CSV table of C-alpha atoms and ligand atoms in Angstrom, one decimal:
chain,number,residue,atom,x,y,z
B,2,UNK,CA,-2.4,-68.0,-153.4
B,3,UNK,CA,-5.4,-67.1,-152.0
B,4,UNK,CA,-6.0,-62.7,-151.1
B,5,UNK,CA,-6.7,-62.0,-147.9
B,6,UNK,CA,-8.6,-58.7,-148.3
B,7,UNK,CA,-12.2,-60.0,-149.2
B,8,UNK,CA,-11.9,-61.3,-145.4
B,9,UNK,CA,-10.7,-58.2,-143.7
B,10,UNK,CA,-13.2,-56.3,-145.4
B,11,UNK,CA,-15.6,-58.7,-144.4
B,12,UNK,CA,-14.2,-58.0,-140.5
B,13,UNK,CA,-14.6,-54.2,-140.9
B,14,UNK,CA,-18.0,-54.8,-142.3
B,15,UNK,CA,-19.0,-56.7,-139.4
B,16,UNK,CA,-17.7,-54.4,-136.9
B,17,UNK,CA,-19.6,-51.4,-138.4
B,18,UNK,CA,-22.7,-53.2,-138.8
B,19,UNK,CA,-22.5,-55.0,-135.1
B,20,UNK,CA,-21.9,-51.4,-133.7
B,21,UNK,CA,-25.1,-49.9,-136.2
B,22,UNK,CA,-27.0,-52.2,-134.8
B,23,UNK,CA,-26.2,-52.1,-130.9
B,24,UNK,CA,-26.6,-48.4,-130.9
B,25,UNK,CA,-29.7,-47.7,-132.6
B,26,UNK,CA,-32.0,-45.4,-130.8
B,27,UNK,CA,-35.5,-47.1,-132.1
B,28,UNK,CA,-37.3,-49.7,-134.1
B,29,UNK,CA,-37.0,-46.9,-137.3
B,30,UNK,CA,-33.3,-47.0,-136.9
B,31,UNK,CA,-33.1,-50.6,-136.3
B,32,UNK,CA,-35.0,-51.4,-139.6
B,33,UNK,CA,-32.2,-48.9,-141.8
B,34,UNK,CA,-29.6,-51.2,-140.4
B,35,UNK,CA,-31.2,-54.3,-141.4
B,36,UNK,CA,-31.8,-52.8,-145.1
B,37,UNK,CA,-28.4,-51.2,-145.2
B,38,UNK,CA,-26.5,-54.8,-144.7
B,39,UNK,CA,-29.1,-57.6,-145.3
B,40,UNK,CA,-31.6,-55.9,-147.9
B,41,UNK,CA,-31.8,-58.4,-150.3
B,42,UNK,CA,-30.8,-56.7,-153.7
B,43,UNK,CA,-28.6,-53.5,-152.1
B,44,UNK,CA,-27.5,-54.9,-148.6
B,45,UNK,CA,-23.7,-54.4,-148.5
B,46,UNK,CA,-23.7,-58.3,-147.3
B,47,UNK,CA,-26.0,-59.6,-150.0
B,48,UNK,CA,-24.0,-57.6,-152.7
B,49,UNK,CA,-21.0,-59.8,-151.6
B,50,UNK,CA,-22.5,-63.4,-151.8
B,51,UNK,CA,-23.6,-62.4,-155.2
B,52,UNK,CA,-20.3,-61.2,-155.9
B,53,UNK,CA,-18.4,-64.8,-155.0
B,54,UNK,CA,-18.9,-65.9,-158.7
B,55,UNK,CA,-16.1,-63.5,-159.4
B,56,UNK,CA,-13.6,-64.3,-157.0
B,57,UNK,CA,-10.8,-66.2,-157.8
B,58,UNK,CA,-12.0,-70.4,-157.0
B,59,UNK,CA,-10.2,-70.7,-154.3
B,60,UNK,CA,-11.0,-68.0,-152.5
B,61,UNK,CA,-14.6,-68.5,-152.6
B,62,UNK,CA,-15.1,-71.1,-150.2
B,63,UNK,CA,-13.6,-68.9,-146.9
B,64,UNK,CA,-15.4,-65.7,-148.3
B,65,UNK,CA,-18.5,-67.1,-148.4
B,66,UNK,CA,-18.4,-68.9,-145.2
B,67,UNK,CA,-17.2,-65.7,-143.6
B,68,UNK,CA,-19.9,-63.8,-145.2
B,69,UNK,CA,-22.6,-66.4,-144.0
B,70,UNK,CA,-21.2,-65.5,-140.5
B,71,UNK,CA,-21.1,-61.7,-140.4
B,72,UNK,CA,-24.5,-62.3,-141.9
B,73,UNK,CA,-25.9,-64.6,-138.7
B,74,UNK,CA,-24.0,-62.3,-136.3
B,75,UNK,CA,-25.6,-59.1,-137.1
B,76,UNK,CA,-29.0,-60.6,-137.4
B,77,UNK,CA,-29.0,-61.8,-133.7
B,78,UNK,CA,-27.4,-58.2,-132.7
B,79,UNK,CA,-30.5,-57.0,-134.9
B,80,UNK,CA,-33.2,-59.4,-133.0
B,81,UNK,CA,-31.5,-58.4,-129.5
B,82,UNK,CA,-31.9,-55.1,-130.1
B,83,UNK,CA,-35.0,-55.1,-130.9
B,84,UNK,CA,-36.1,-56.7,-127.7
B,85,UNK,CA,-34.7,-54.9,-126.0
B,86,UNK,CA,-36.0,-51.7,-127.6
B,87,UNK,CA,-39.4,-52.8,-127.4
B,88,UNK,CA,-39.1,-54.0,-123.7
B,89,UNK,CA,-40.0,-51.6,-120.7
B,90,UNK,CA,-39.4,-48.3,-121.3
B,91,UNK,CA,-38.0,-47.6,-118.3
B,92,UNK,CA,-34.4,-49.3,-118.9
B,93,UNK,CA,-33.9,-46.6,-121.6
B,94,UNK,CA,-34.6,-43.9,-118.7
B,95,UNK,CA,-38.5,-43.0,-119.5
B,96,UNK,CA,-40.7,-42.9,-116.3
B,97,UNK,CA,-43.5,-45.0,-117.4
B,98,UNK,CA,-45.6,-43.8,-114.4
B,99,UNK,CA,-45.1,-40.3,-115.4
B,100,UNK,CA,-48.6,-38.6,-116.2
B,101,UNK,CA,-49.7,-37.7,-119.2
B,102,UNK,CA,-49.2,-33.9,-120.5
B,103,UNK,CA,-52.8,-32.5,-121.0
B,104,UNK,CA,-53.5,-31.4,-124.5
B,105,UNK,CA,-54.6,-28.2,-124.9
B,106,UNK,CA,-58.0,-27.6,-126.2
B,107,UNK,CA,-59.8,-24.9,-128.1
B,108,UNK,CA,-63.7,-23.7,-127.2
B,109,UNK,CA,-66.0,-21.6,-128.5
B,110,UNK,CA,-66.4,-18.0,-127.1
B,111,UNK,CA,-69.2,-17.3,-124.8
B,112,UNK,CA,-70.8,-14.8,-127.1
B,113,UNK,CA,-70.7,-17.6,-129.4
B,114,UNK,CA,-71.8,-20.2,-127.3
B,115,UNK,CA,-75.0,-17.5,-126.3
B,116,UNK,CA,-75.8,-17.0,-129.9
B,117,UNK,CA,-75.9,-20.9,-130.7
B,118,UNK,CA,-78.2,-21.8,-128.2
B,119,UNK,CA,-80.5,-19.0,-128.7
B,120,UNK,CA,-80.5,-19.7,-132.4
B,121,UNK,CA,-81.3,-23.4,-131.6
B,122,UNK,CA,-84.0,-22.9,-129.8
B,123,UNK,CA,-85.6,-20.3,-132.3
B,124,UNK,CA,-85.1,-23.1,-134.5
B,125,UNK,CA,-86.8,-25.8,-132.5
B,126,UNK,CA,-89.6,-23.1,-132.9
B,127,UNK,CA,-89.7,-23.4,-137.0
B,128,UNK,CA,-87.6,-20.2,-137.2
B,129,UNK,CA,-84.8,-20.2,-140.4
B,130,UNK,CA,-80.9,-18.3,-139.9
B,131,UNK,CA,-80.5,-15.4,-142.5
B,132,UNK,CA,-77.9,-13.1,-142.5
B,133,UNK,CA,-77.2,-9.7,-144.4
B,134,UNK,CA,-74.1,-7.5,-145.1
B,135,UNK,CA,-71.9,-5.5,-142.7
B,136,UNK,CA,-71.4,-3.0,-144.4
B,137,UNK,CA,-75.0,-1.5,-146.1
B,138,UNK,CA,-76.6,1.4,-147.4
B,139,UNK,CA,-78.5,4.6,-145.4
B,140,UNK,CA,-81.5,2.8,-147.5
B,141,UNK,CA,-81.4,-0.5,-146.2
B,142,UNK,CA,-79.9,0.7,-142.2
B,143,UNK,CA,-82.4,3.8,-142.1
B,144,UNK,CA,-84.6,5.1,-144.5
B,145,UNK,CA,-86.2,1.2,-145.6
B,146,UNK,CA,-87.2,1.0,-141.9
B,147,UNK,CA,-88.9,4.5,-141.6
B,148,UNK,CA,-85.9,6.0,-140.2
B,149,UNK,CA,-85.4,9.5,-141.8
B,150,UNK,CA,-82.0,10.5,-142.0
B,151,UNK,CA,-82.6,13.5,-140.2
B,152,UNK,CA,-83.0,11.0,-137.4
B,153,UNK,CA,-80.1,11.2,-134.8
B,154,UNK,CA,-79.5,7.3,-134.8
B,155,UNK,CA,-78.6,8.3,-138.2
B,156,UNK,CA,-76.2,11.4,-137.3
B,157,UNK,CA,-72.1,11.0,-138.1
B,158,UNK,CA,-72.1,11.2,-134.1
B,159,UNK,CA,-73.8,8.0,-133.7
B,160,UNK,CA,-73.4,5.7,-136.9
B,161,UNK,CA,-69.9,4.8,-138.8
B,162,UNK,CA,-69.9,6.0,-142.6
B,163,UNK,CA,-67.5,4.3,-144.9
B,164,UNK,CA,-68.2,6.3,-147.9
B,165,UNK,CA,-71.1,8.6,-149.4
B,166,UNK,CA,-74.3,6.7,-148.1
B,167,UNK,CA,-72.7,3.7,-147.2
B,168,UNK,CA,-71.8,2.3,-143.9
B,169,UNK,CA,-71.3,0.1,-141.1
B,170,UNK,CA,-74.8,-1.7,-140.1
B,171,UNK,CA,-75.3,0.2,-136.8
B,172,UNK,CA,-78.1,-2.6,-136.2
B,173,UNK,CA,-79.3,-6.0,-137.6
B,174,UNK,CA,-82.8,-4.3,-138.6
B,175,UNK,CA,-81.5,-4.0,-142.4
B,176,UNK,CA,-81.6,-7.8,-142.6
B,177,UNK,CA,-85.4,-7.9,-141.9
B,178,UNK,CA,-86.2,-5.9,-145.1
B,179,UNK,CA,-83.1,-8.0,-147.1
B,180,UNK,CA,-84.7,-11.2,-146.4
B,181,UNK,CA,-88.1,-9.6,-147.3
B,182,UNK,CA,-87.5,-8.6,-150.0
B,183,UNK,CA,-85.9,-12.1,-151.1
B,184,UNK,CA,-88.5,-14.1,-150.0
B,185,UNK,CA,-92.4,-13.8,-149.5
B,186,UNK,CA,-94.5,-14.8,-146.6
B,187,UNK,CA,-94.7,-16.3,-144.3
B,188,UNK,CA,-91.2,-15.2,-142.9
B,189,UNK,CA,-89.7,-16.6,-139.5
B,190,UNK,CA,-86.1,-15.8,-139.1
B,191,UNK,CA,-83.1,-15.5,-136.6
B,192,UNK,CA,-80.0,-13.2,-138.2
B,193,UNK,CA,-77.5,-12.5,-135.9
B,194,UNK,CA,-74.3,-10.8,-136.8
B,195,UNK,CA,-72.0,-8.1,-136.0
B,196,UNK,CA,-73.2,-4.4,-135.9
B,197,UNK,CA,-71.1,-1.2,-135.2
B,198,UNK,CA,-71.6,2.1,-133.6
B,199,UNK,CA,-69.5,4.9,-132.8
B,200,UNK,CA,-69.7,4.2,-129.2
B,201,UNK,CA,-67.0,4.7,-126.6
B,202,UNK,CA,-65.3,1.2,-125.4
B,203,UNK,CA,-66.5,0.7,-121.4
B,204,UNK,CA,-67.7,-2.0,-119.3
B,205,UNK,CA,-71.4,-1.9,-121.0
B,206,UNK,CA,-70.2,-0.3,-124.3
B,207,UNK,CA,-68.0,-1.6,-127.5
B,208,UNK,CA,-67.8,0.2,-131.3
B,209,UNK,CA,-68.3,-3.3,-132.5
B,210,UNK,CA,-71.0,-5.6,-130.7
B,211,UNK,CA,-73.4,-8.9,-131.9
B,212,UNK,CA,-76.9,-8.7,-132.1
B,213,UNK,CA,-79.4,-11.3,-133.1
B,214,UNK,CA,-82.6,-10.2,-135.3
B,215,UNK,CA,-85.9,-11.7,-135.3
B,216,UNK,CA,-88.6,-11.3,-137.7
B,217,UNK,CA,-92.0,-13.0,-138.0
B,218,UNK,CA,-93.9,-12.0,-140.8
B,219,UNK,CA,-97.6,-13.5,-141.9
B,220,UNK,CA,-101.0,-13.3,-142.2
B,221,UNK,CA,-103.2,-12.3,-139.0
B,222,UNK,CA,-99.8,-11.7,-136.8
B,223,UNK,CA,-100.8,-10.2,-133.6
B,224,UNK,CA,-99.0,-9.2,-130.6
B,225,UNK,CA,-100.2,-12.4,-128.6
B,226,UNK,CA,-97.7,-14.2,-131.1
B,227,UNK,CA,-94.9,-12.5,-130.2
B,228,UNK,CA,-95.8,-12.7,-126.6
B,229,UNK,CA,-96.4,-16.2,-126.7
B,230,UNK,CA,-92.9,-16.9,-128.3
B,231,UNK,CA,-90.9,-14.4,-126.2
B,232,UNK,CA,-92.6,-16.2,-123.2
B,233,UNK,CA,-91.5,-19.7,-124.7
B,234,UNK,CA,-87.9,-18.8,-125.8
B,235,UNK,CA,-87.5,-17.1,-122.2
B,236,UNK,CA,-88.4,-20.6,-120.4
B,237,UNK,CA,-86.3,-22.5,-122.6
B,238,UNK,CA,-83.3,-20.3,-122.3
B,239,UNK,CA,-83.5,-19.3,-118.4
B,240,UNK,CA,-85.6,-22.1,-117.1
B,241,UNK,CA,-89.7,-22.5,-116.5
B,242,UNK,CA,-89.9,-20.2,-113.7
B,243,UNK,CA,-88.6,-17.3,-116.1
B,244,UNK,CA,-91.3,-14.3,-116.6
B,245,UNK,CA,-91.4,-11.7,-118.6
B,246,UNK,CA,-92.4,-8.3,-119.1
B,247,UNK,CA,-93.1,-5.7,-121.8
B,248,UNK,CA,-92.6,-1.9,-121.5
B,249,UNK,CA,-93.5,0.8,-124.1
B,250,UNK,CA,-91.3,2.1,-126.0
B,251,UNK,CA,-90.3,3.8,-129.2
B,252,UNK,CA,-88.7,2.6,-132.4
B,253,UNK,CA,-89.2,4.1,-135.9
B,254,UNK,CA,-89.5,0.7,-137.9
B,255,UNK,CA,-92.1,-0.9,-135.2
B,256,UNK,CA,-95.8,0.5,-134.0
B,257,UNK,CA,-96.1,-0.1,-131.2
B,258,UNK,CA,-92.6,-0.6,-129.8
B,259,UNK,CA,-91.7,-2.4,-126.3
B,260,UNK,CA,-88.5,-3.4,-124.4
B,261,UNK,CA,-89.0,-6.5,-122.8
B,262,UNK,CA,-87.5,-7.5,-119.3
B,263,UNK,CA,-86.9,-10.9,-117.8
B,264,UNK,CA,-87.0,-11.8,-114.3
B,265,UNK,CA,-85.6,-15.3,-113.0
B,266,UNK,CA,-85.3,-17.7,-110.4
B,267,UNK,CA,-81.6,-18.8,-109.4
B,268,UNK,CA,-81.7,-21.7,-107.2
B,269,UNK,CA,-79.4,-22.0,-104.6
B,270,UNK,CA,-76.9,-25.2,-103.8
B,271,UNK,CA,-78.6,-25.6,-100.8
B,272,UNK,CA,-82.0,-25.4,-102.2
B,273,UNK,CA,-83.2,-21.9,-101.6
B,274,UNK,CA,-84.0,-19.7,-104.5
B,275,UNK,CA,-84.0,-16.2,-105.2
B,276,UNK,CA,-85.7,-14.1,-108.0
B,277,UNK,CA,-83.5,-11.7,-110.2
B,278,UNK,CA,-84.3,-7.9,-110.6
B,279,UNK,CA,-86.1,-7.3,-113.9
B,280,UNK,CA,-83.2,-7.6,-116.8
B,281,UNK,CA,-83.8,-5.7,-120.1
B,282,UNK,CA,-82.8,-7.8,-123.2
B,283,UNK,CA,-84.3,-6.8,-126.1
B,284,UNK,CA,-86.2,-3.8,-128.2
B,285,UNK,CA,-88.7,-5.2,-130.1
B,286,UNK,CA,-92.1,-4.1,-131.5
B,287,UNK,CA,-95.2,-4.9,-133.9
B,288,UNK,CA,-93.3,-3.9,-137.6
B,289,UNK,CA,-94.3,-0.6,-138.6
B,290,UNK,CA,-97.1,-0.6,-142.0
B,291,UNK,CA,-94.9,1.6,-143.8
B,292,UNK,CA,-92.1,-1.4,-143.4
B,293,UNK,CA,-94.1,-3.9,-144.6
B,294,UNK,CA,-94.9,-1.5,-147.7
B,295,UNK,CA,-91.4,-0.7,-148.4
B,296,UNK,CA,-90.6,-4.7,-148.4
B,297,UNK,CA,-93.1,-4.5,-151.3
B,298,UNK,CA,-95.6,-6.4,-149.5
B,299,UNK,CA,-99.2,-5.8,-148.9
B,300,UNK,CA,-99.4,-4.1,-145.5
B,301,UNK,CA,-103.3,-4.4,-145.6
B,302,UNK,CA,-102.5,-8.3,-145.5
B,303,UNK,CA,-99.7,-8.8,-143.7
B,304,UNK,CA,-98.3,-8.0,-140.1
B,305,UNK,CA,-95.6,-9.2,-138.1
B,306,UNK,CA,-93.0,-8.8,-135.3
B,307,UNK,CA,-89.2,-8.2,-134.7
B,308,UNK,CA,-86.9,-8.1,-131.8
B,309,UNK,CA,-83.2,-7.0,-131.5
B,310,UNK,CA,-81.4,-8.6,-128.8
B,311,UNK,CA,-77.8,-8.3,-127.5
B,312,UNK,CA,-76.5,-11.7,-127.0
B,313,UNK,CA,-73.1,-10.4,-125.5
B,314,UNK,CA,-75.5,-9.1,-122.8
B,315,UNK,CA,-77.4,-12.0,-122.1
B,316,UNK,CA,-73.7,-13.7,-122.1
B,317,UNK,CA,-72.8,-11.1,-119.2
B,318,UNK,CA,-76.0,-12.1,-117.2
B,319,UNK,CA,-75.6,-16.0,-117.3
B,320,UNK,CA,-71.9,-15.9,-116.4
B,321,UNK,CA,-72.3,-13.2,-113.7
B,322,UNK,CA,-69.8,-11.1,-116.1
B,323,UNK,CA,-69.6,-7.3,-115.3
B,324,UNK,CA,-67.4,-5.8,-117.5
B,325,UNK,CA,-68.1,-6.8,-121.5
B,326,UNK,CA,-64.1,-5.8,-122.4
B,327,UNK,CA,-63.5,-9.1,-120.8
B,328,UNK,CA,-65.3,-11.0,-124.0
B,329,UNK,CA,-63.1,-9.2,-126.5
B,330,UNK,CA,-59.8,-8.7,-124.9
B,331,UNK,CA,-58.9,-12.6,-125.8
B,332,UNK,CA,-57.2,-13.3,-122.6
B,333,UNK,CA,-57.5,-17.1,-122.6
B,334,UNK,CA,-57.4,-18.0,-118.9
B,335,UNK,CA,-60.8,-15.7,-118.8
B,336,UNK,CA,-62.2,-17.2,-122.0
B,337,UNK,CA,-61.3,-20.9,-121.2
B,338,UNK,CA,-63.7,-20.8,-118.0
B,339,UNK,CA,-66.4,-21.0,-120.2
B,340,UNK,CA,-65.0,-23.5,-122.6
B,341,UNK,CA,-67.4,-26.4,-123.3
T,17,LIG,N1,-83.0,-2.7,-133.9
T,17,LIG,C1,-83.1,-2.3,-132.5
T,17,LIG,C2,-81.8,-1.5,-131.9
T,17,LIG,O1,-80.8,-2.0,-132.3
T,17,LIG,C3,-83.6,-3.3,-132.1
T,17,LIG,C4,-84.9,-3.9,-132.1
T,17,LIG,C5,-84.9,-4.1,-133.4
T,17,LIG,C6,-85.8,-2.6,-132.2
T,17,LIG,C7,-86.3,-5.0,-134.1
T,17,LIG,C8,-87.8,-3.3,-132.6
T,17,LIG,C9,-87.8,-4.3,-134.0
T,17,LIG,O2,-81.9,-1.1,-130.9
């Protein structure tokens, strides 16, 4: 007498397998169904077919036949379902004409962009990039730069002291001395970085801001080198019609010292143009011989010039921004307008 149990088991297996294949939500799930039932070694139908030898001889043909039917039925459903899944997605409720969702894209901060552009111009003129620590000593921040500690800039009113004679640098000029100590002339460097002052937080001041230091030291460097280099920089950064002017000033570490202003020509879309006011962009001067001597160089042999400019201010001018704080409050709706 033949046993009908294996046949019943195959009937149940078929119903289960076909239902799974028909409802597979995607190609990956469909493949999992195929492996579960038809997989060569562990697939449930394959296992039954391999086990035929253990059945009573009279049951083998019927069970074998039924197993092969289930296998063929499942293969057909798998194929049909695969076709449906790769067909037009509209059928599964997706609208293929729906526009893509724009991807959120980051961008460089406008002050970072200004620093990069300025640095690249000087790099093309033969300058290297340098850096120094943000926490530095009174010696590097003041004394080495010919600034006595009783100078108002060294006062606790203006400078953020950490411990004893260690402070947060109030300008990038300490990088001048650190670079000269670590190298031999000639020196041509650009050193961007954060500086800190005990300033109020308002439209034109922040207690932490960026500066870019420039320093050139070599034999036979004169004020003419400085003027020519600066004029070339201004033309490359603001356009060929840009003018620069030097106003006498004072810094303890430069002699003579000058403040540099630029006047730009702005072209309107209708072709007319106008000149801006003179805008101050930096403090500068010929490096004081005392500073050159403090670096261990011979001040009779070497001369040079230096400047410190504010890329935050330059970015404000460039983009017509009138409140410096907007650059630091990190509202992406504001900053995103400048992303490149
Ligand atoms: N360190 C000066 C400042 O912070 C700027 C400066 C740099 C002036 C180099 C002359 C030479 O105001």
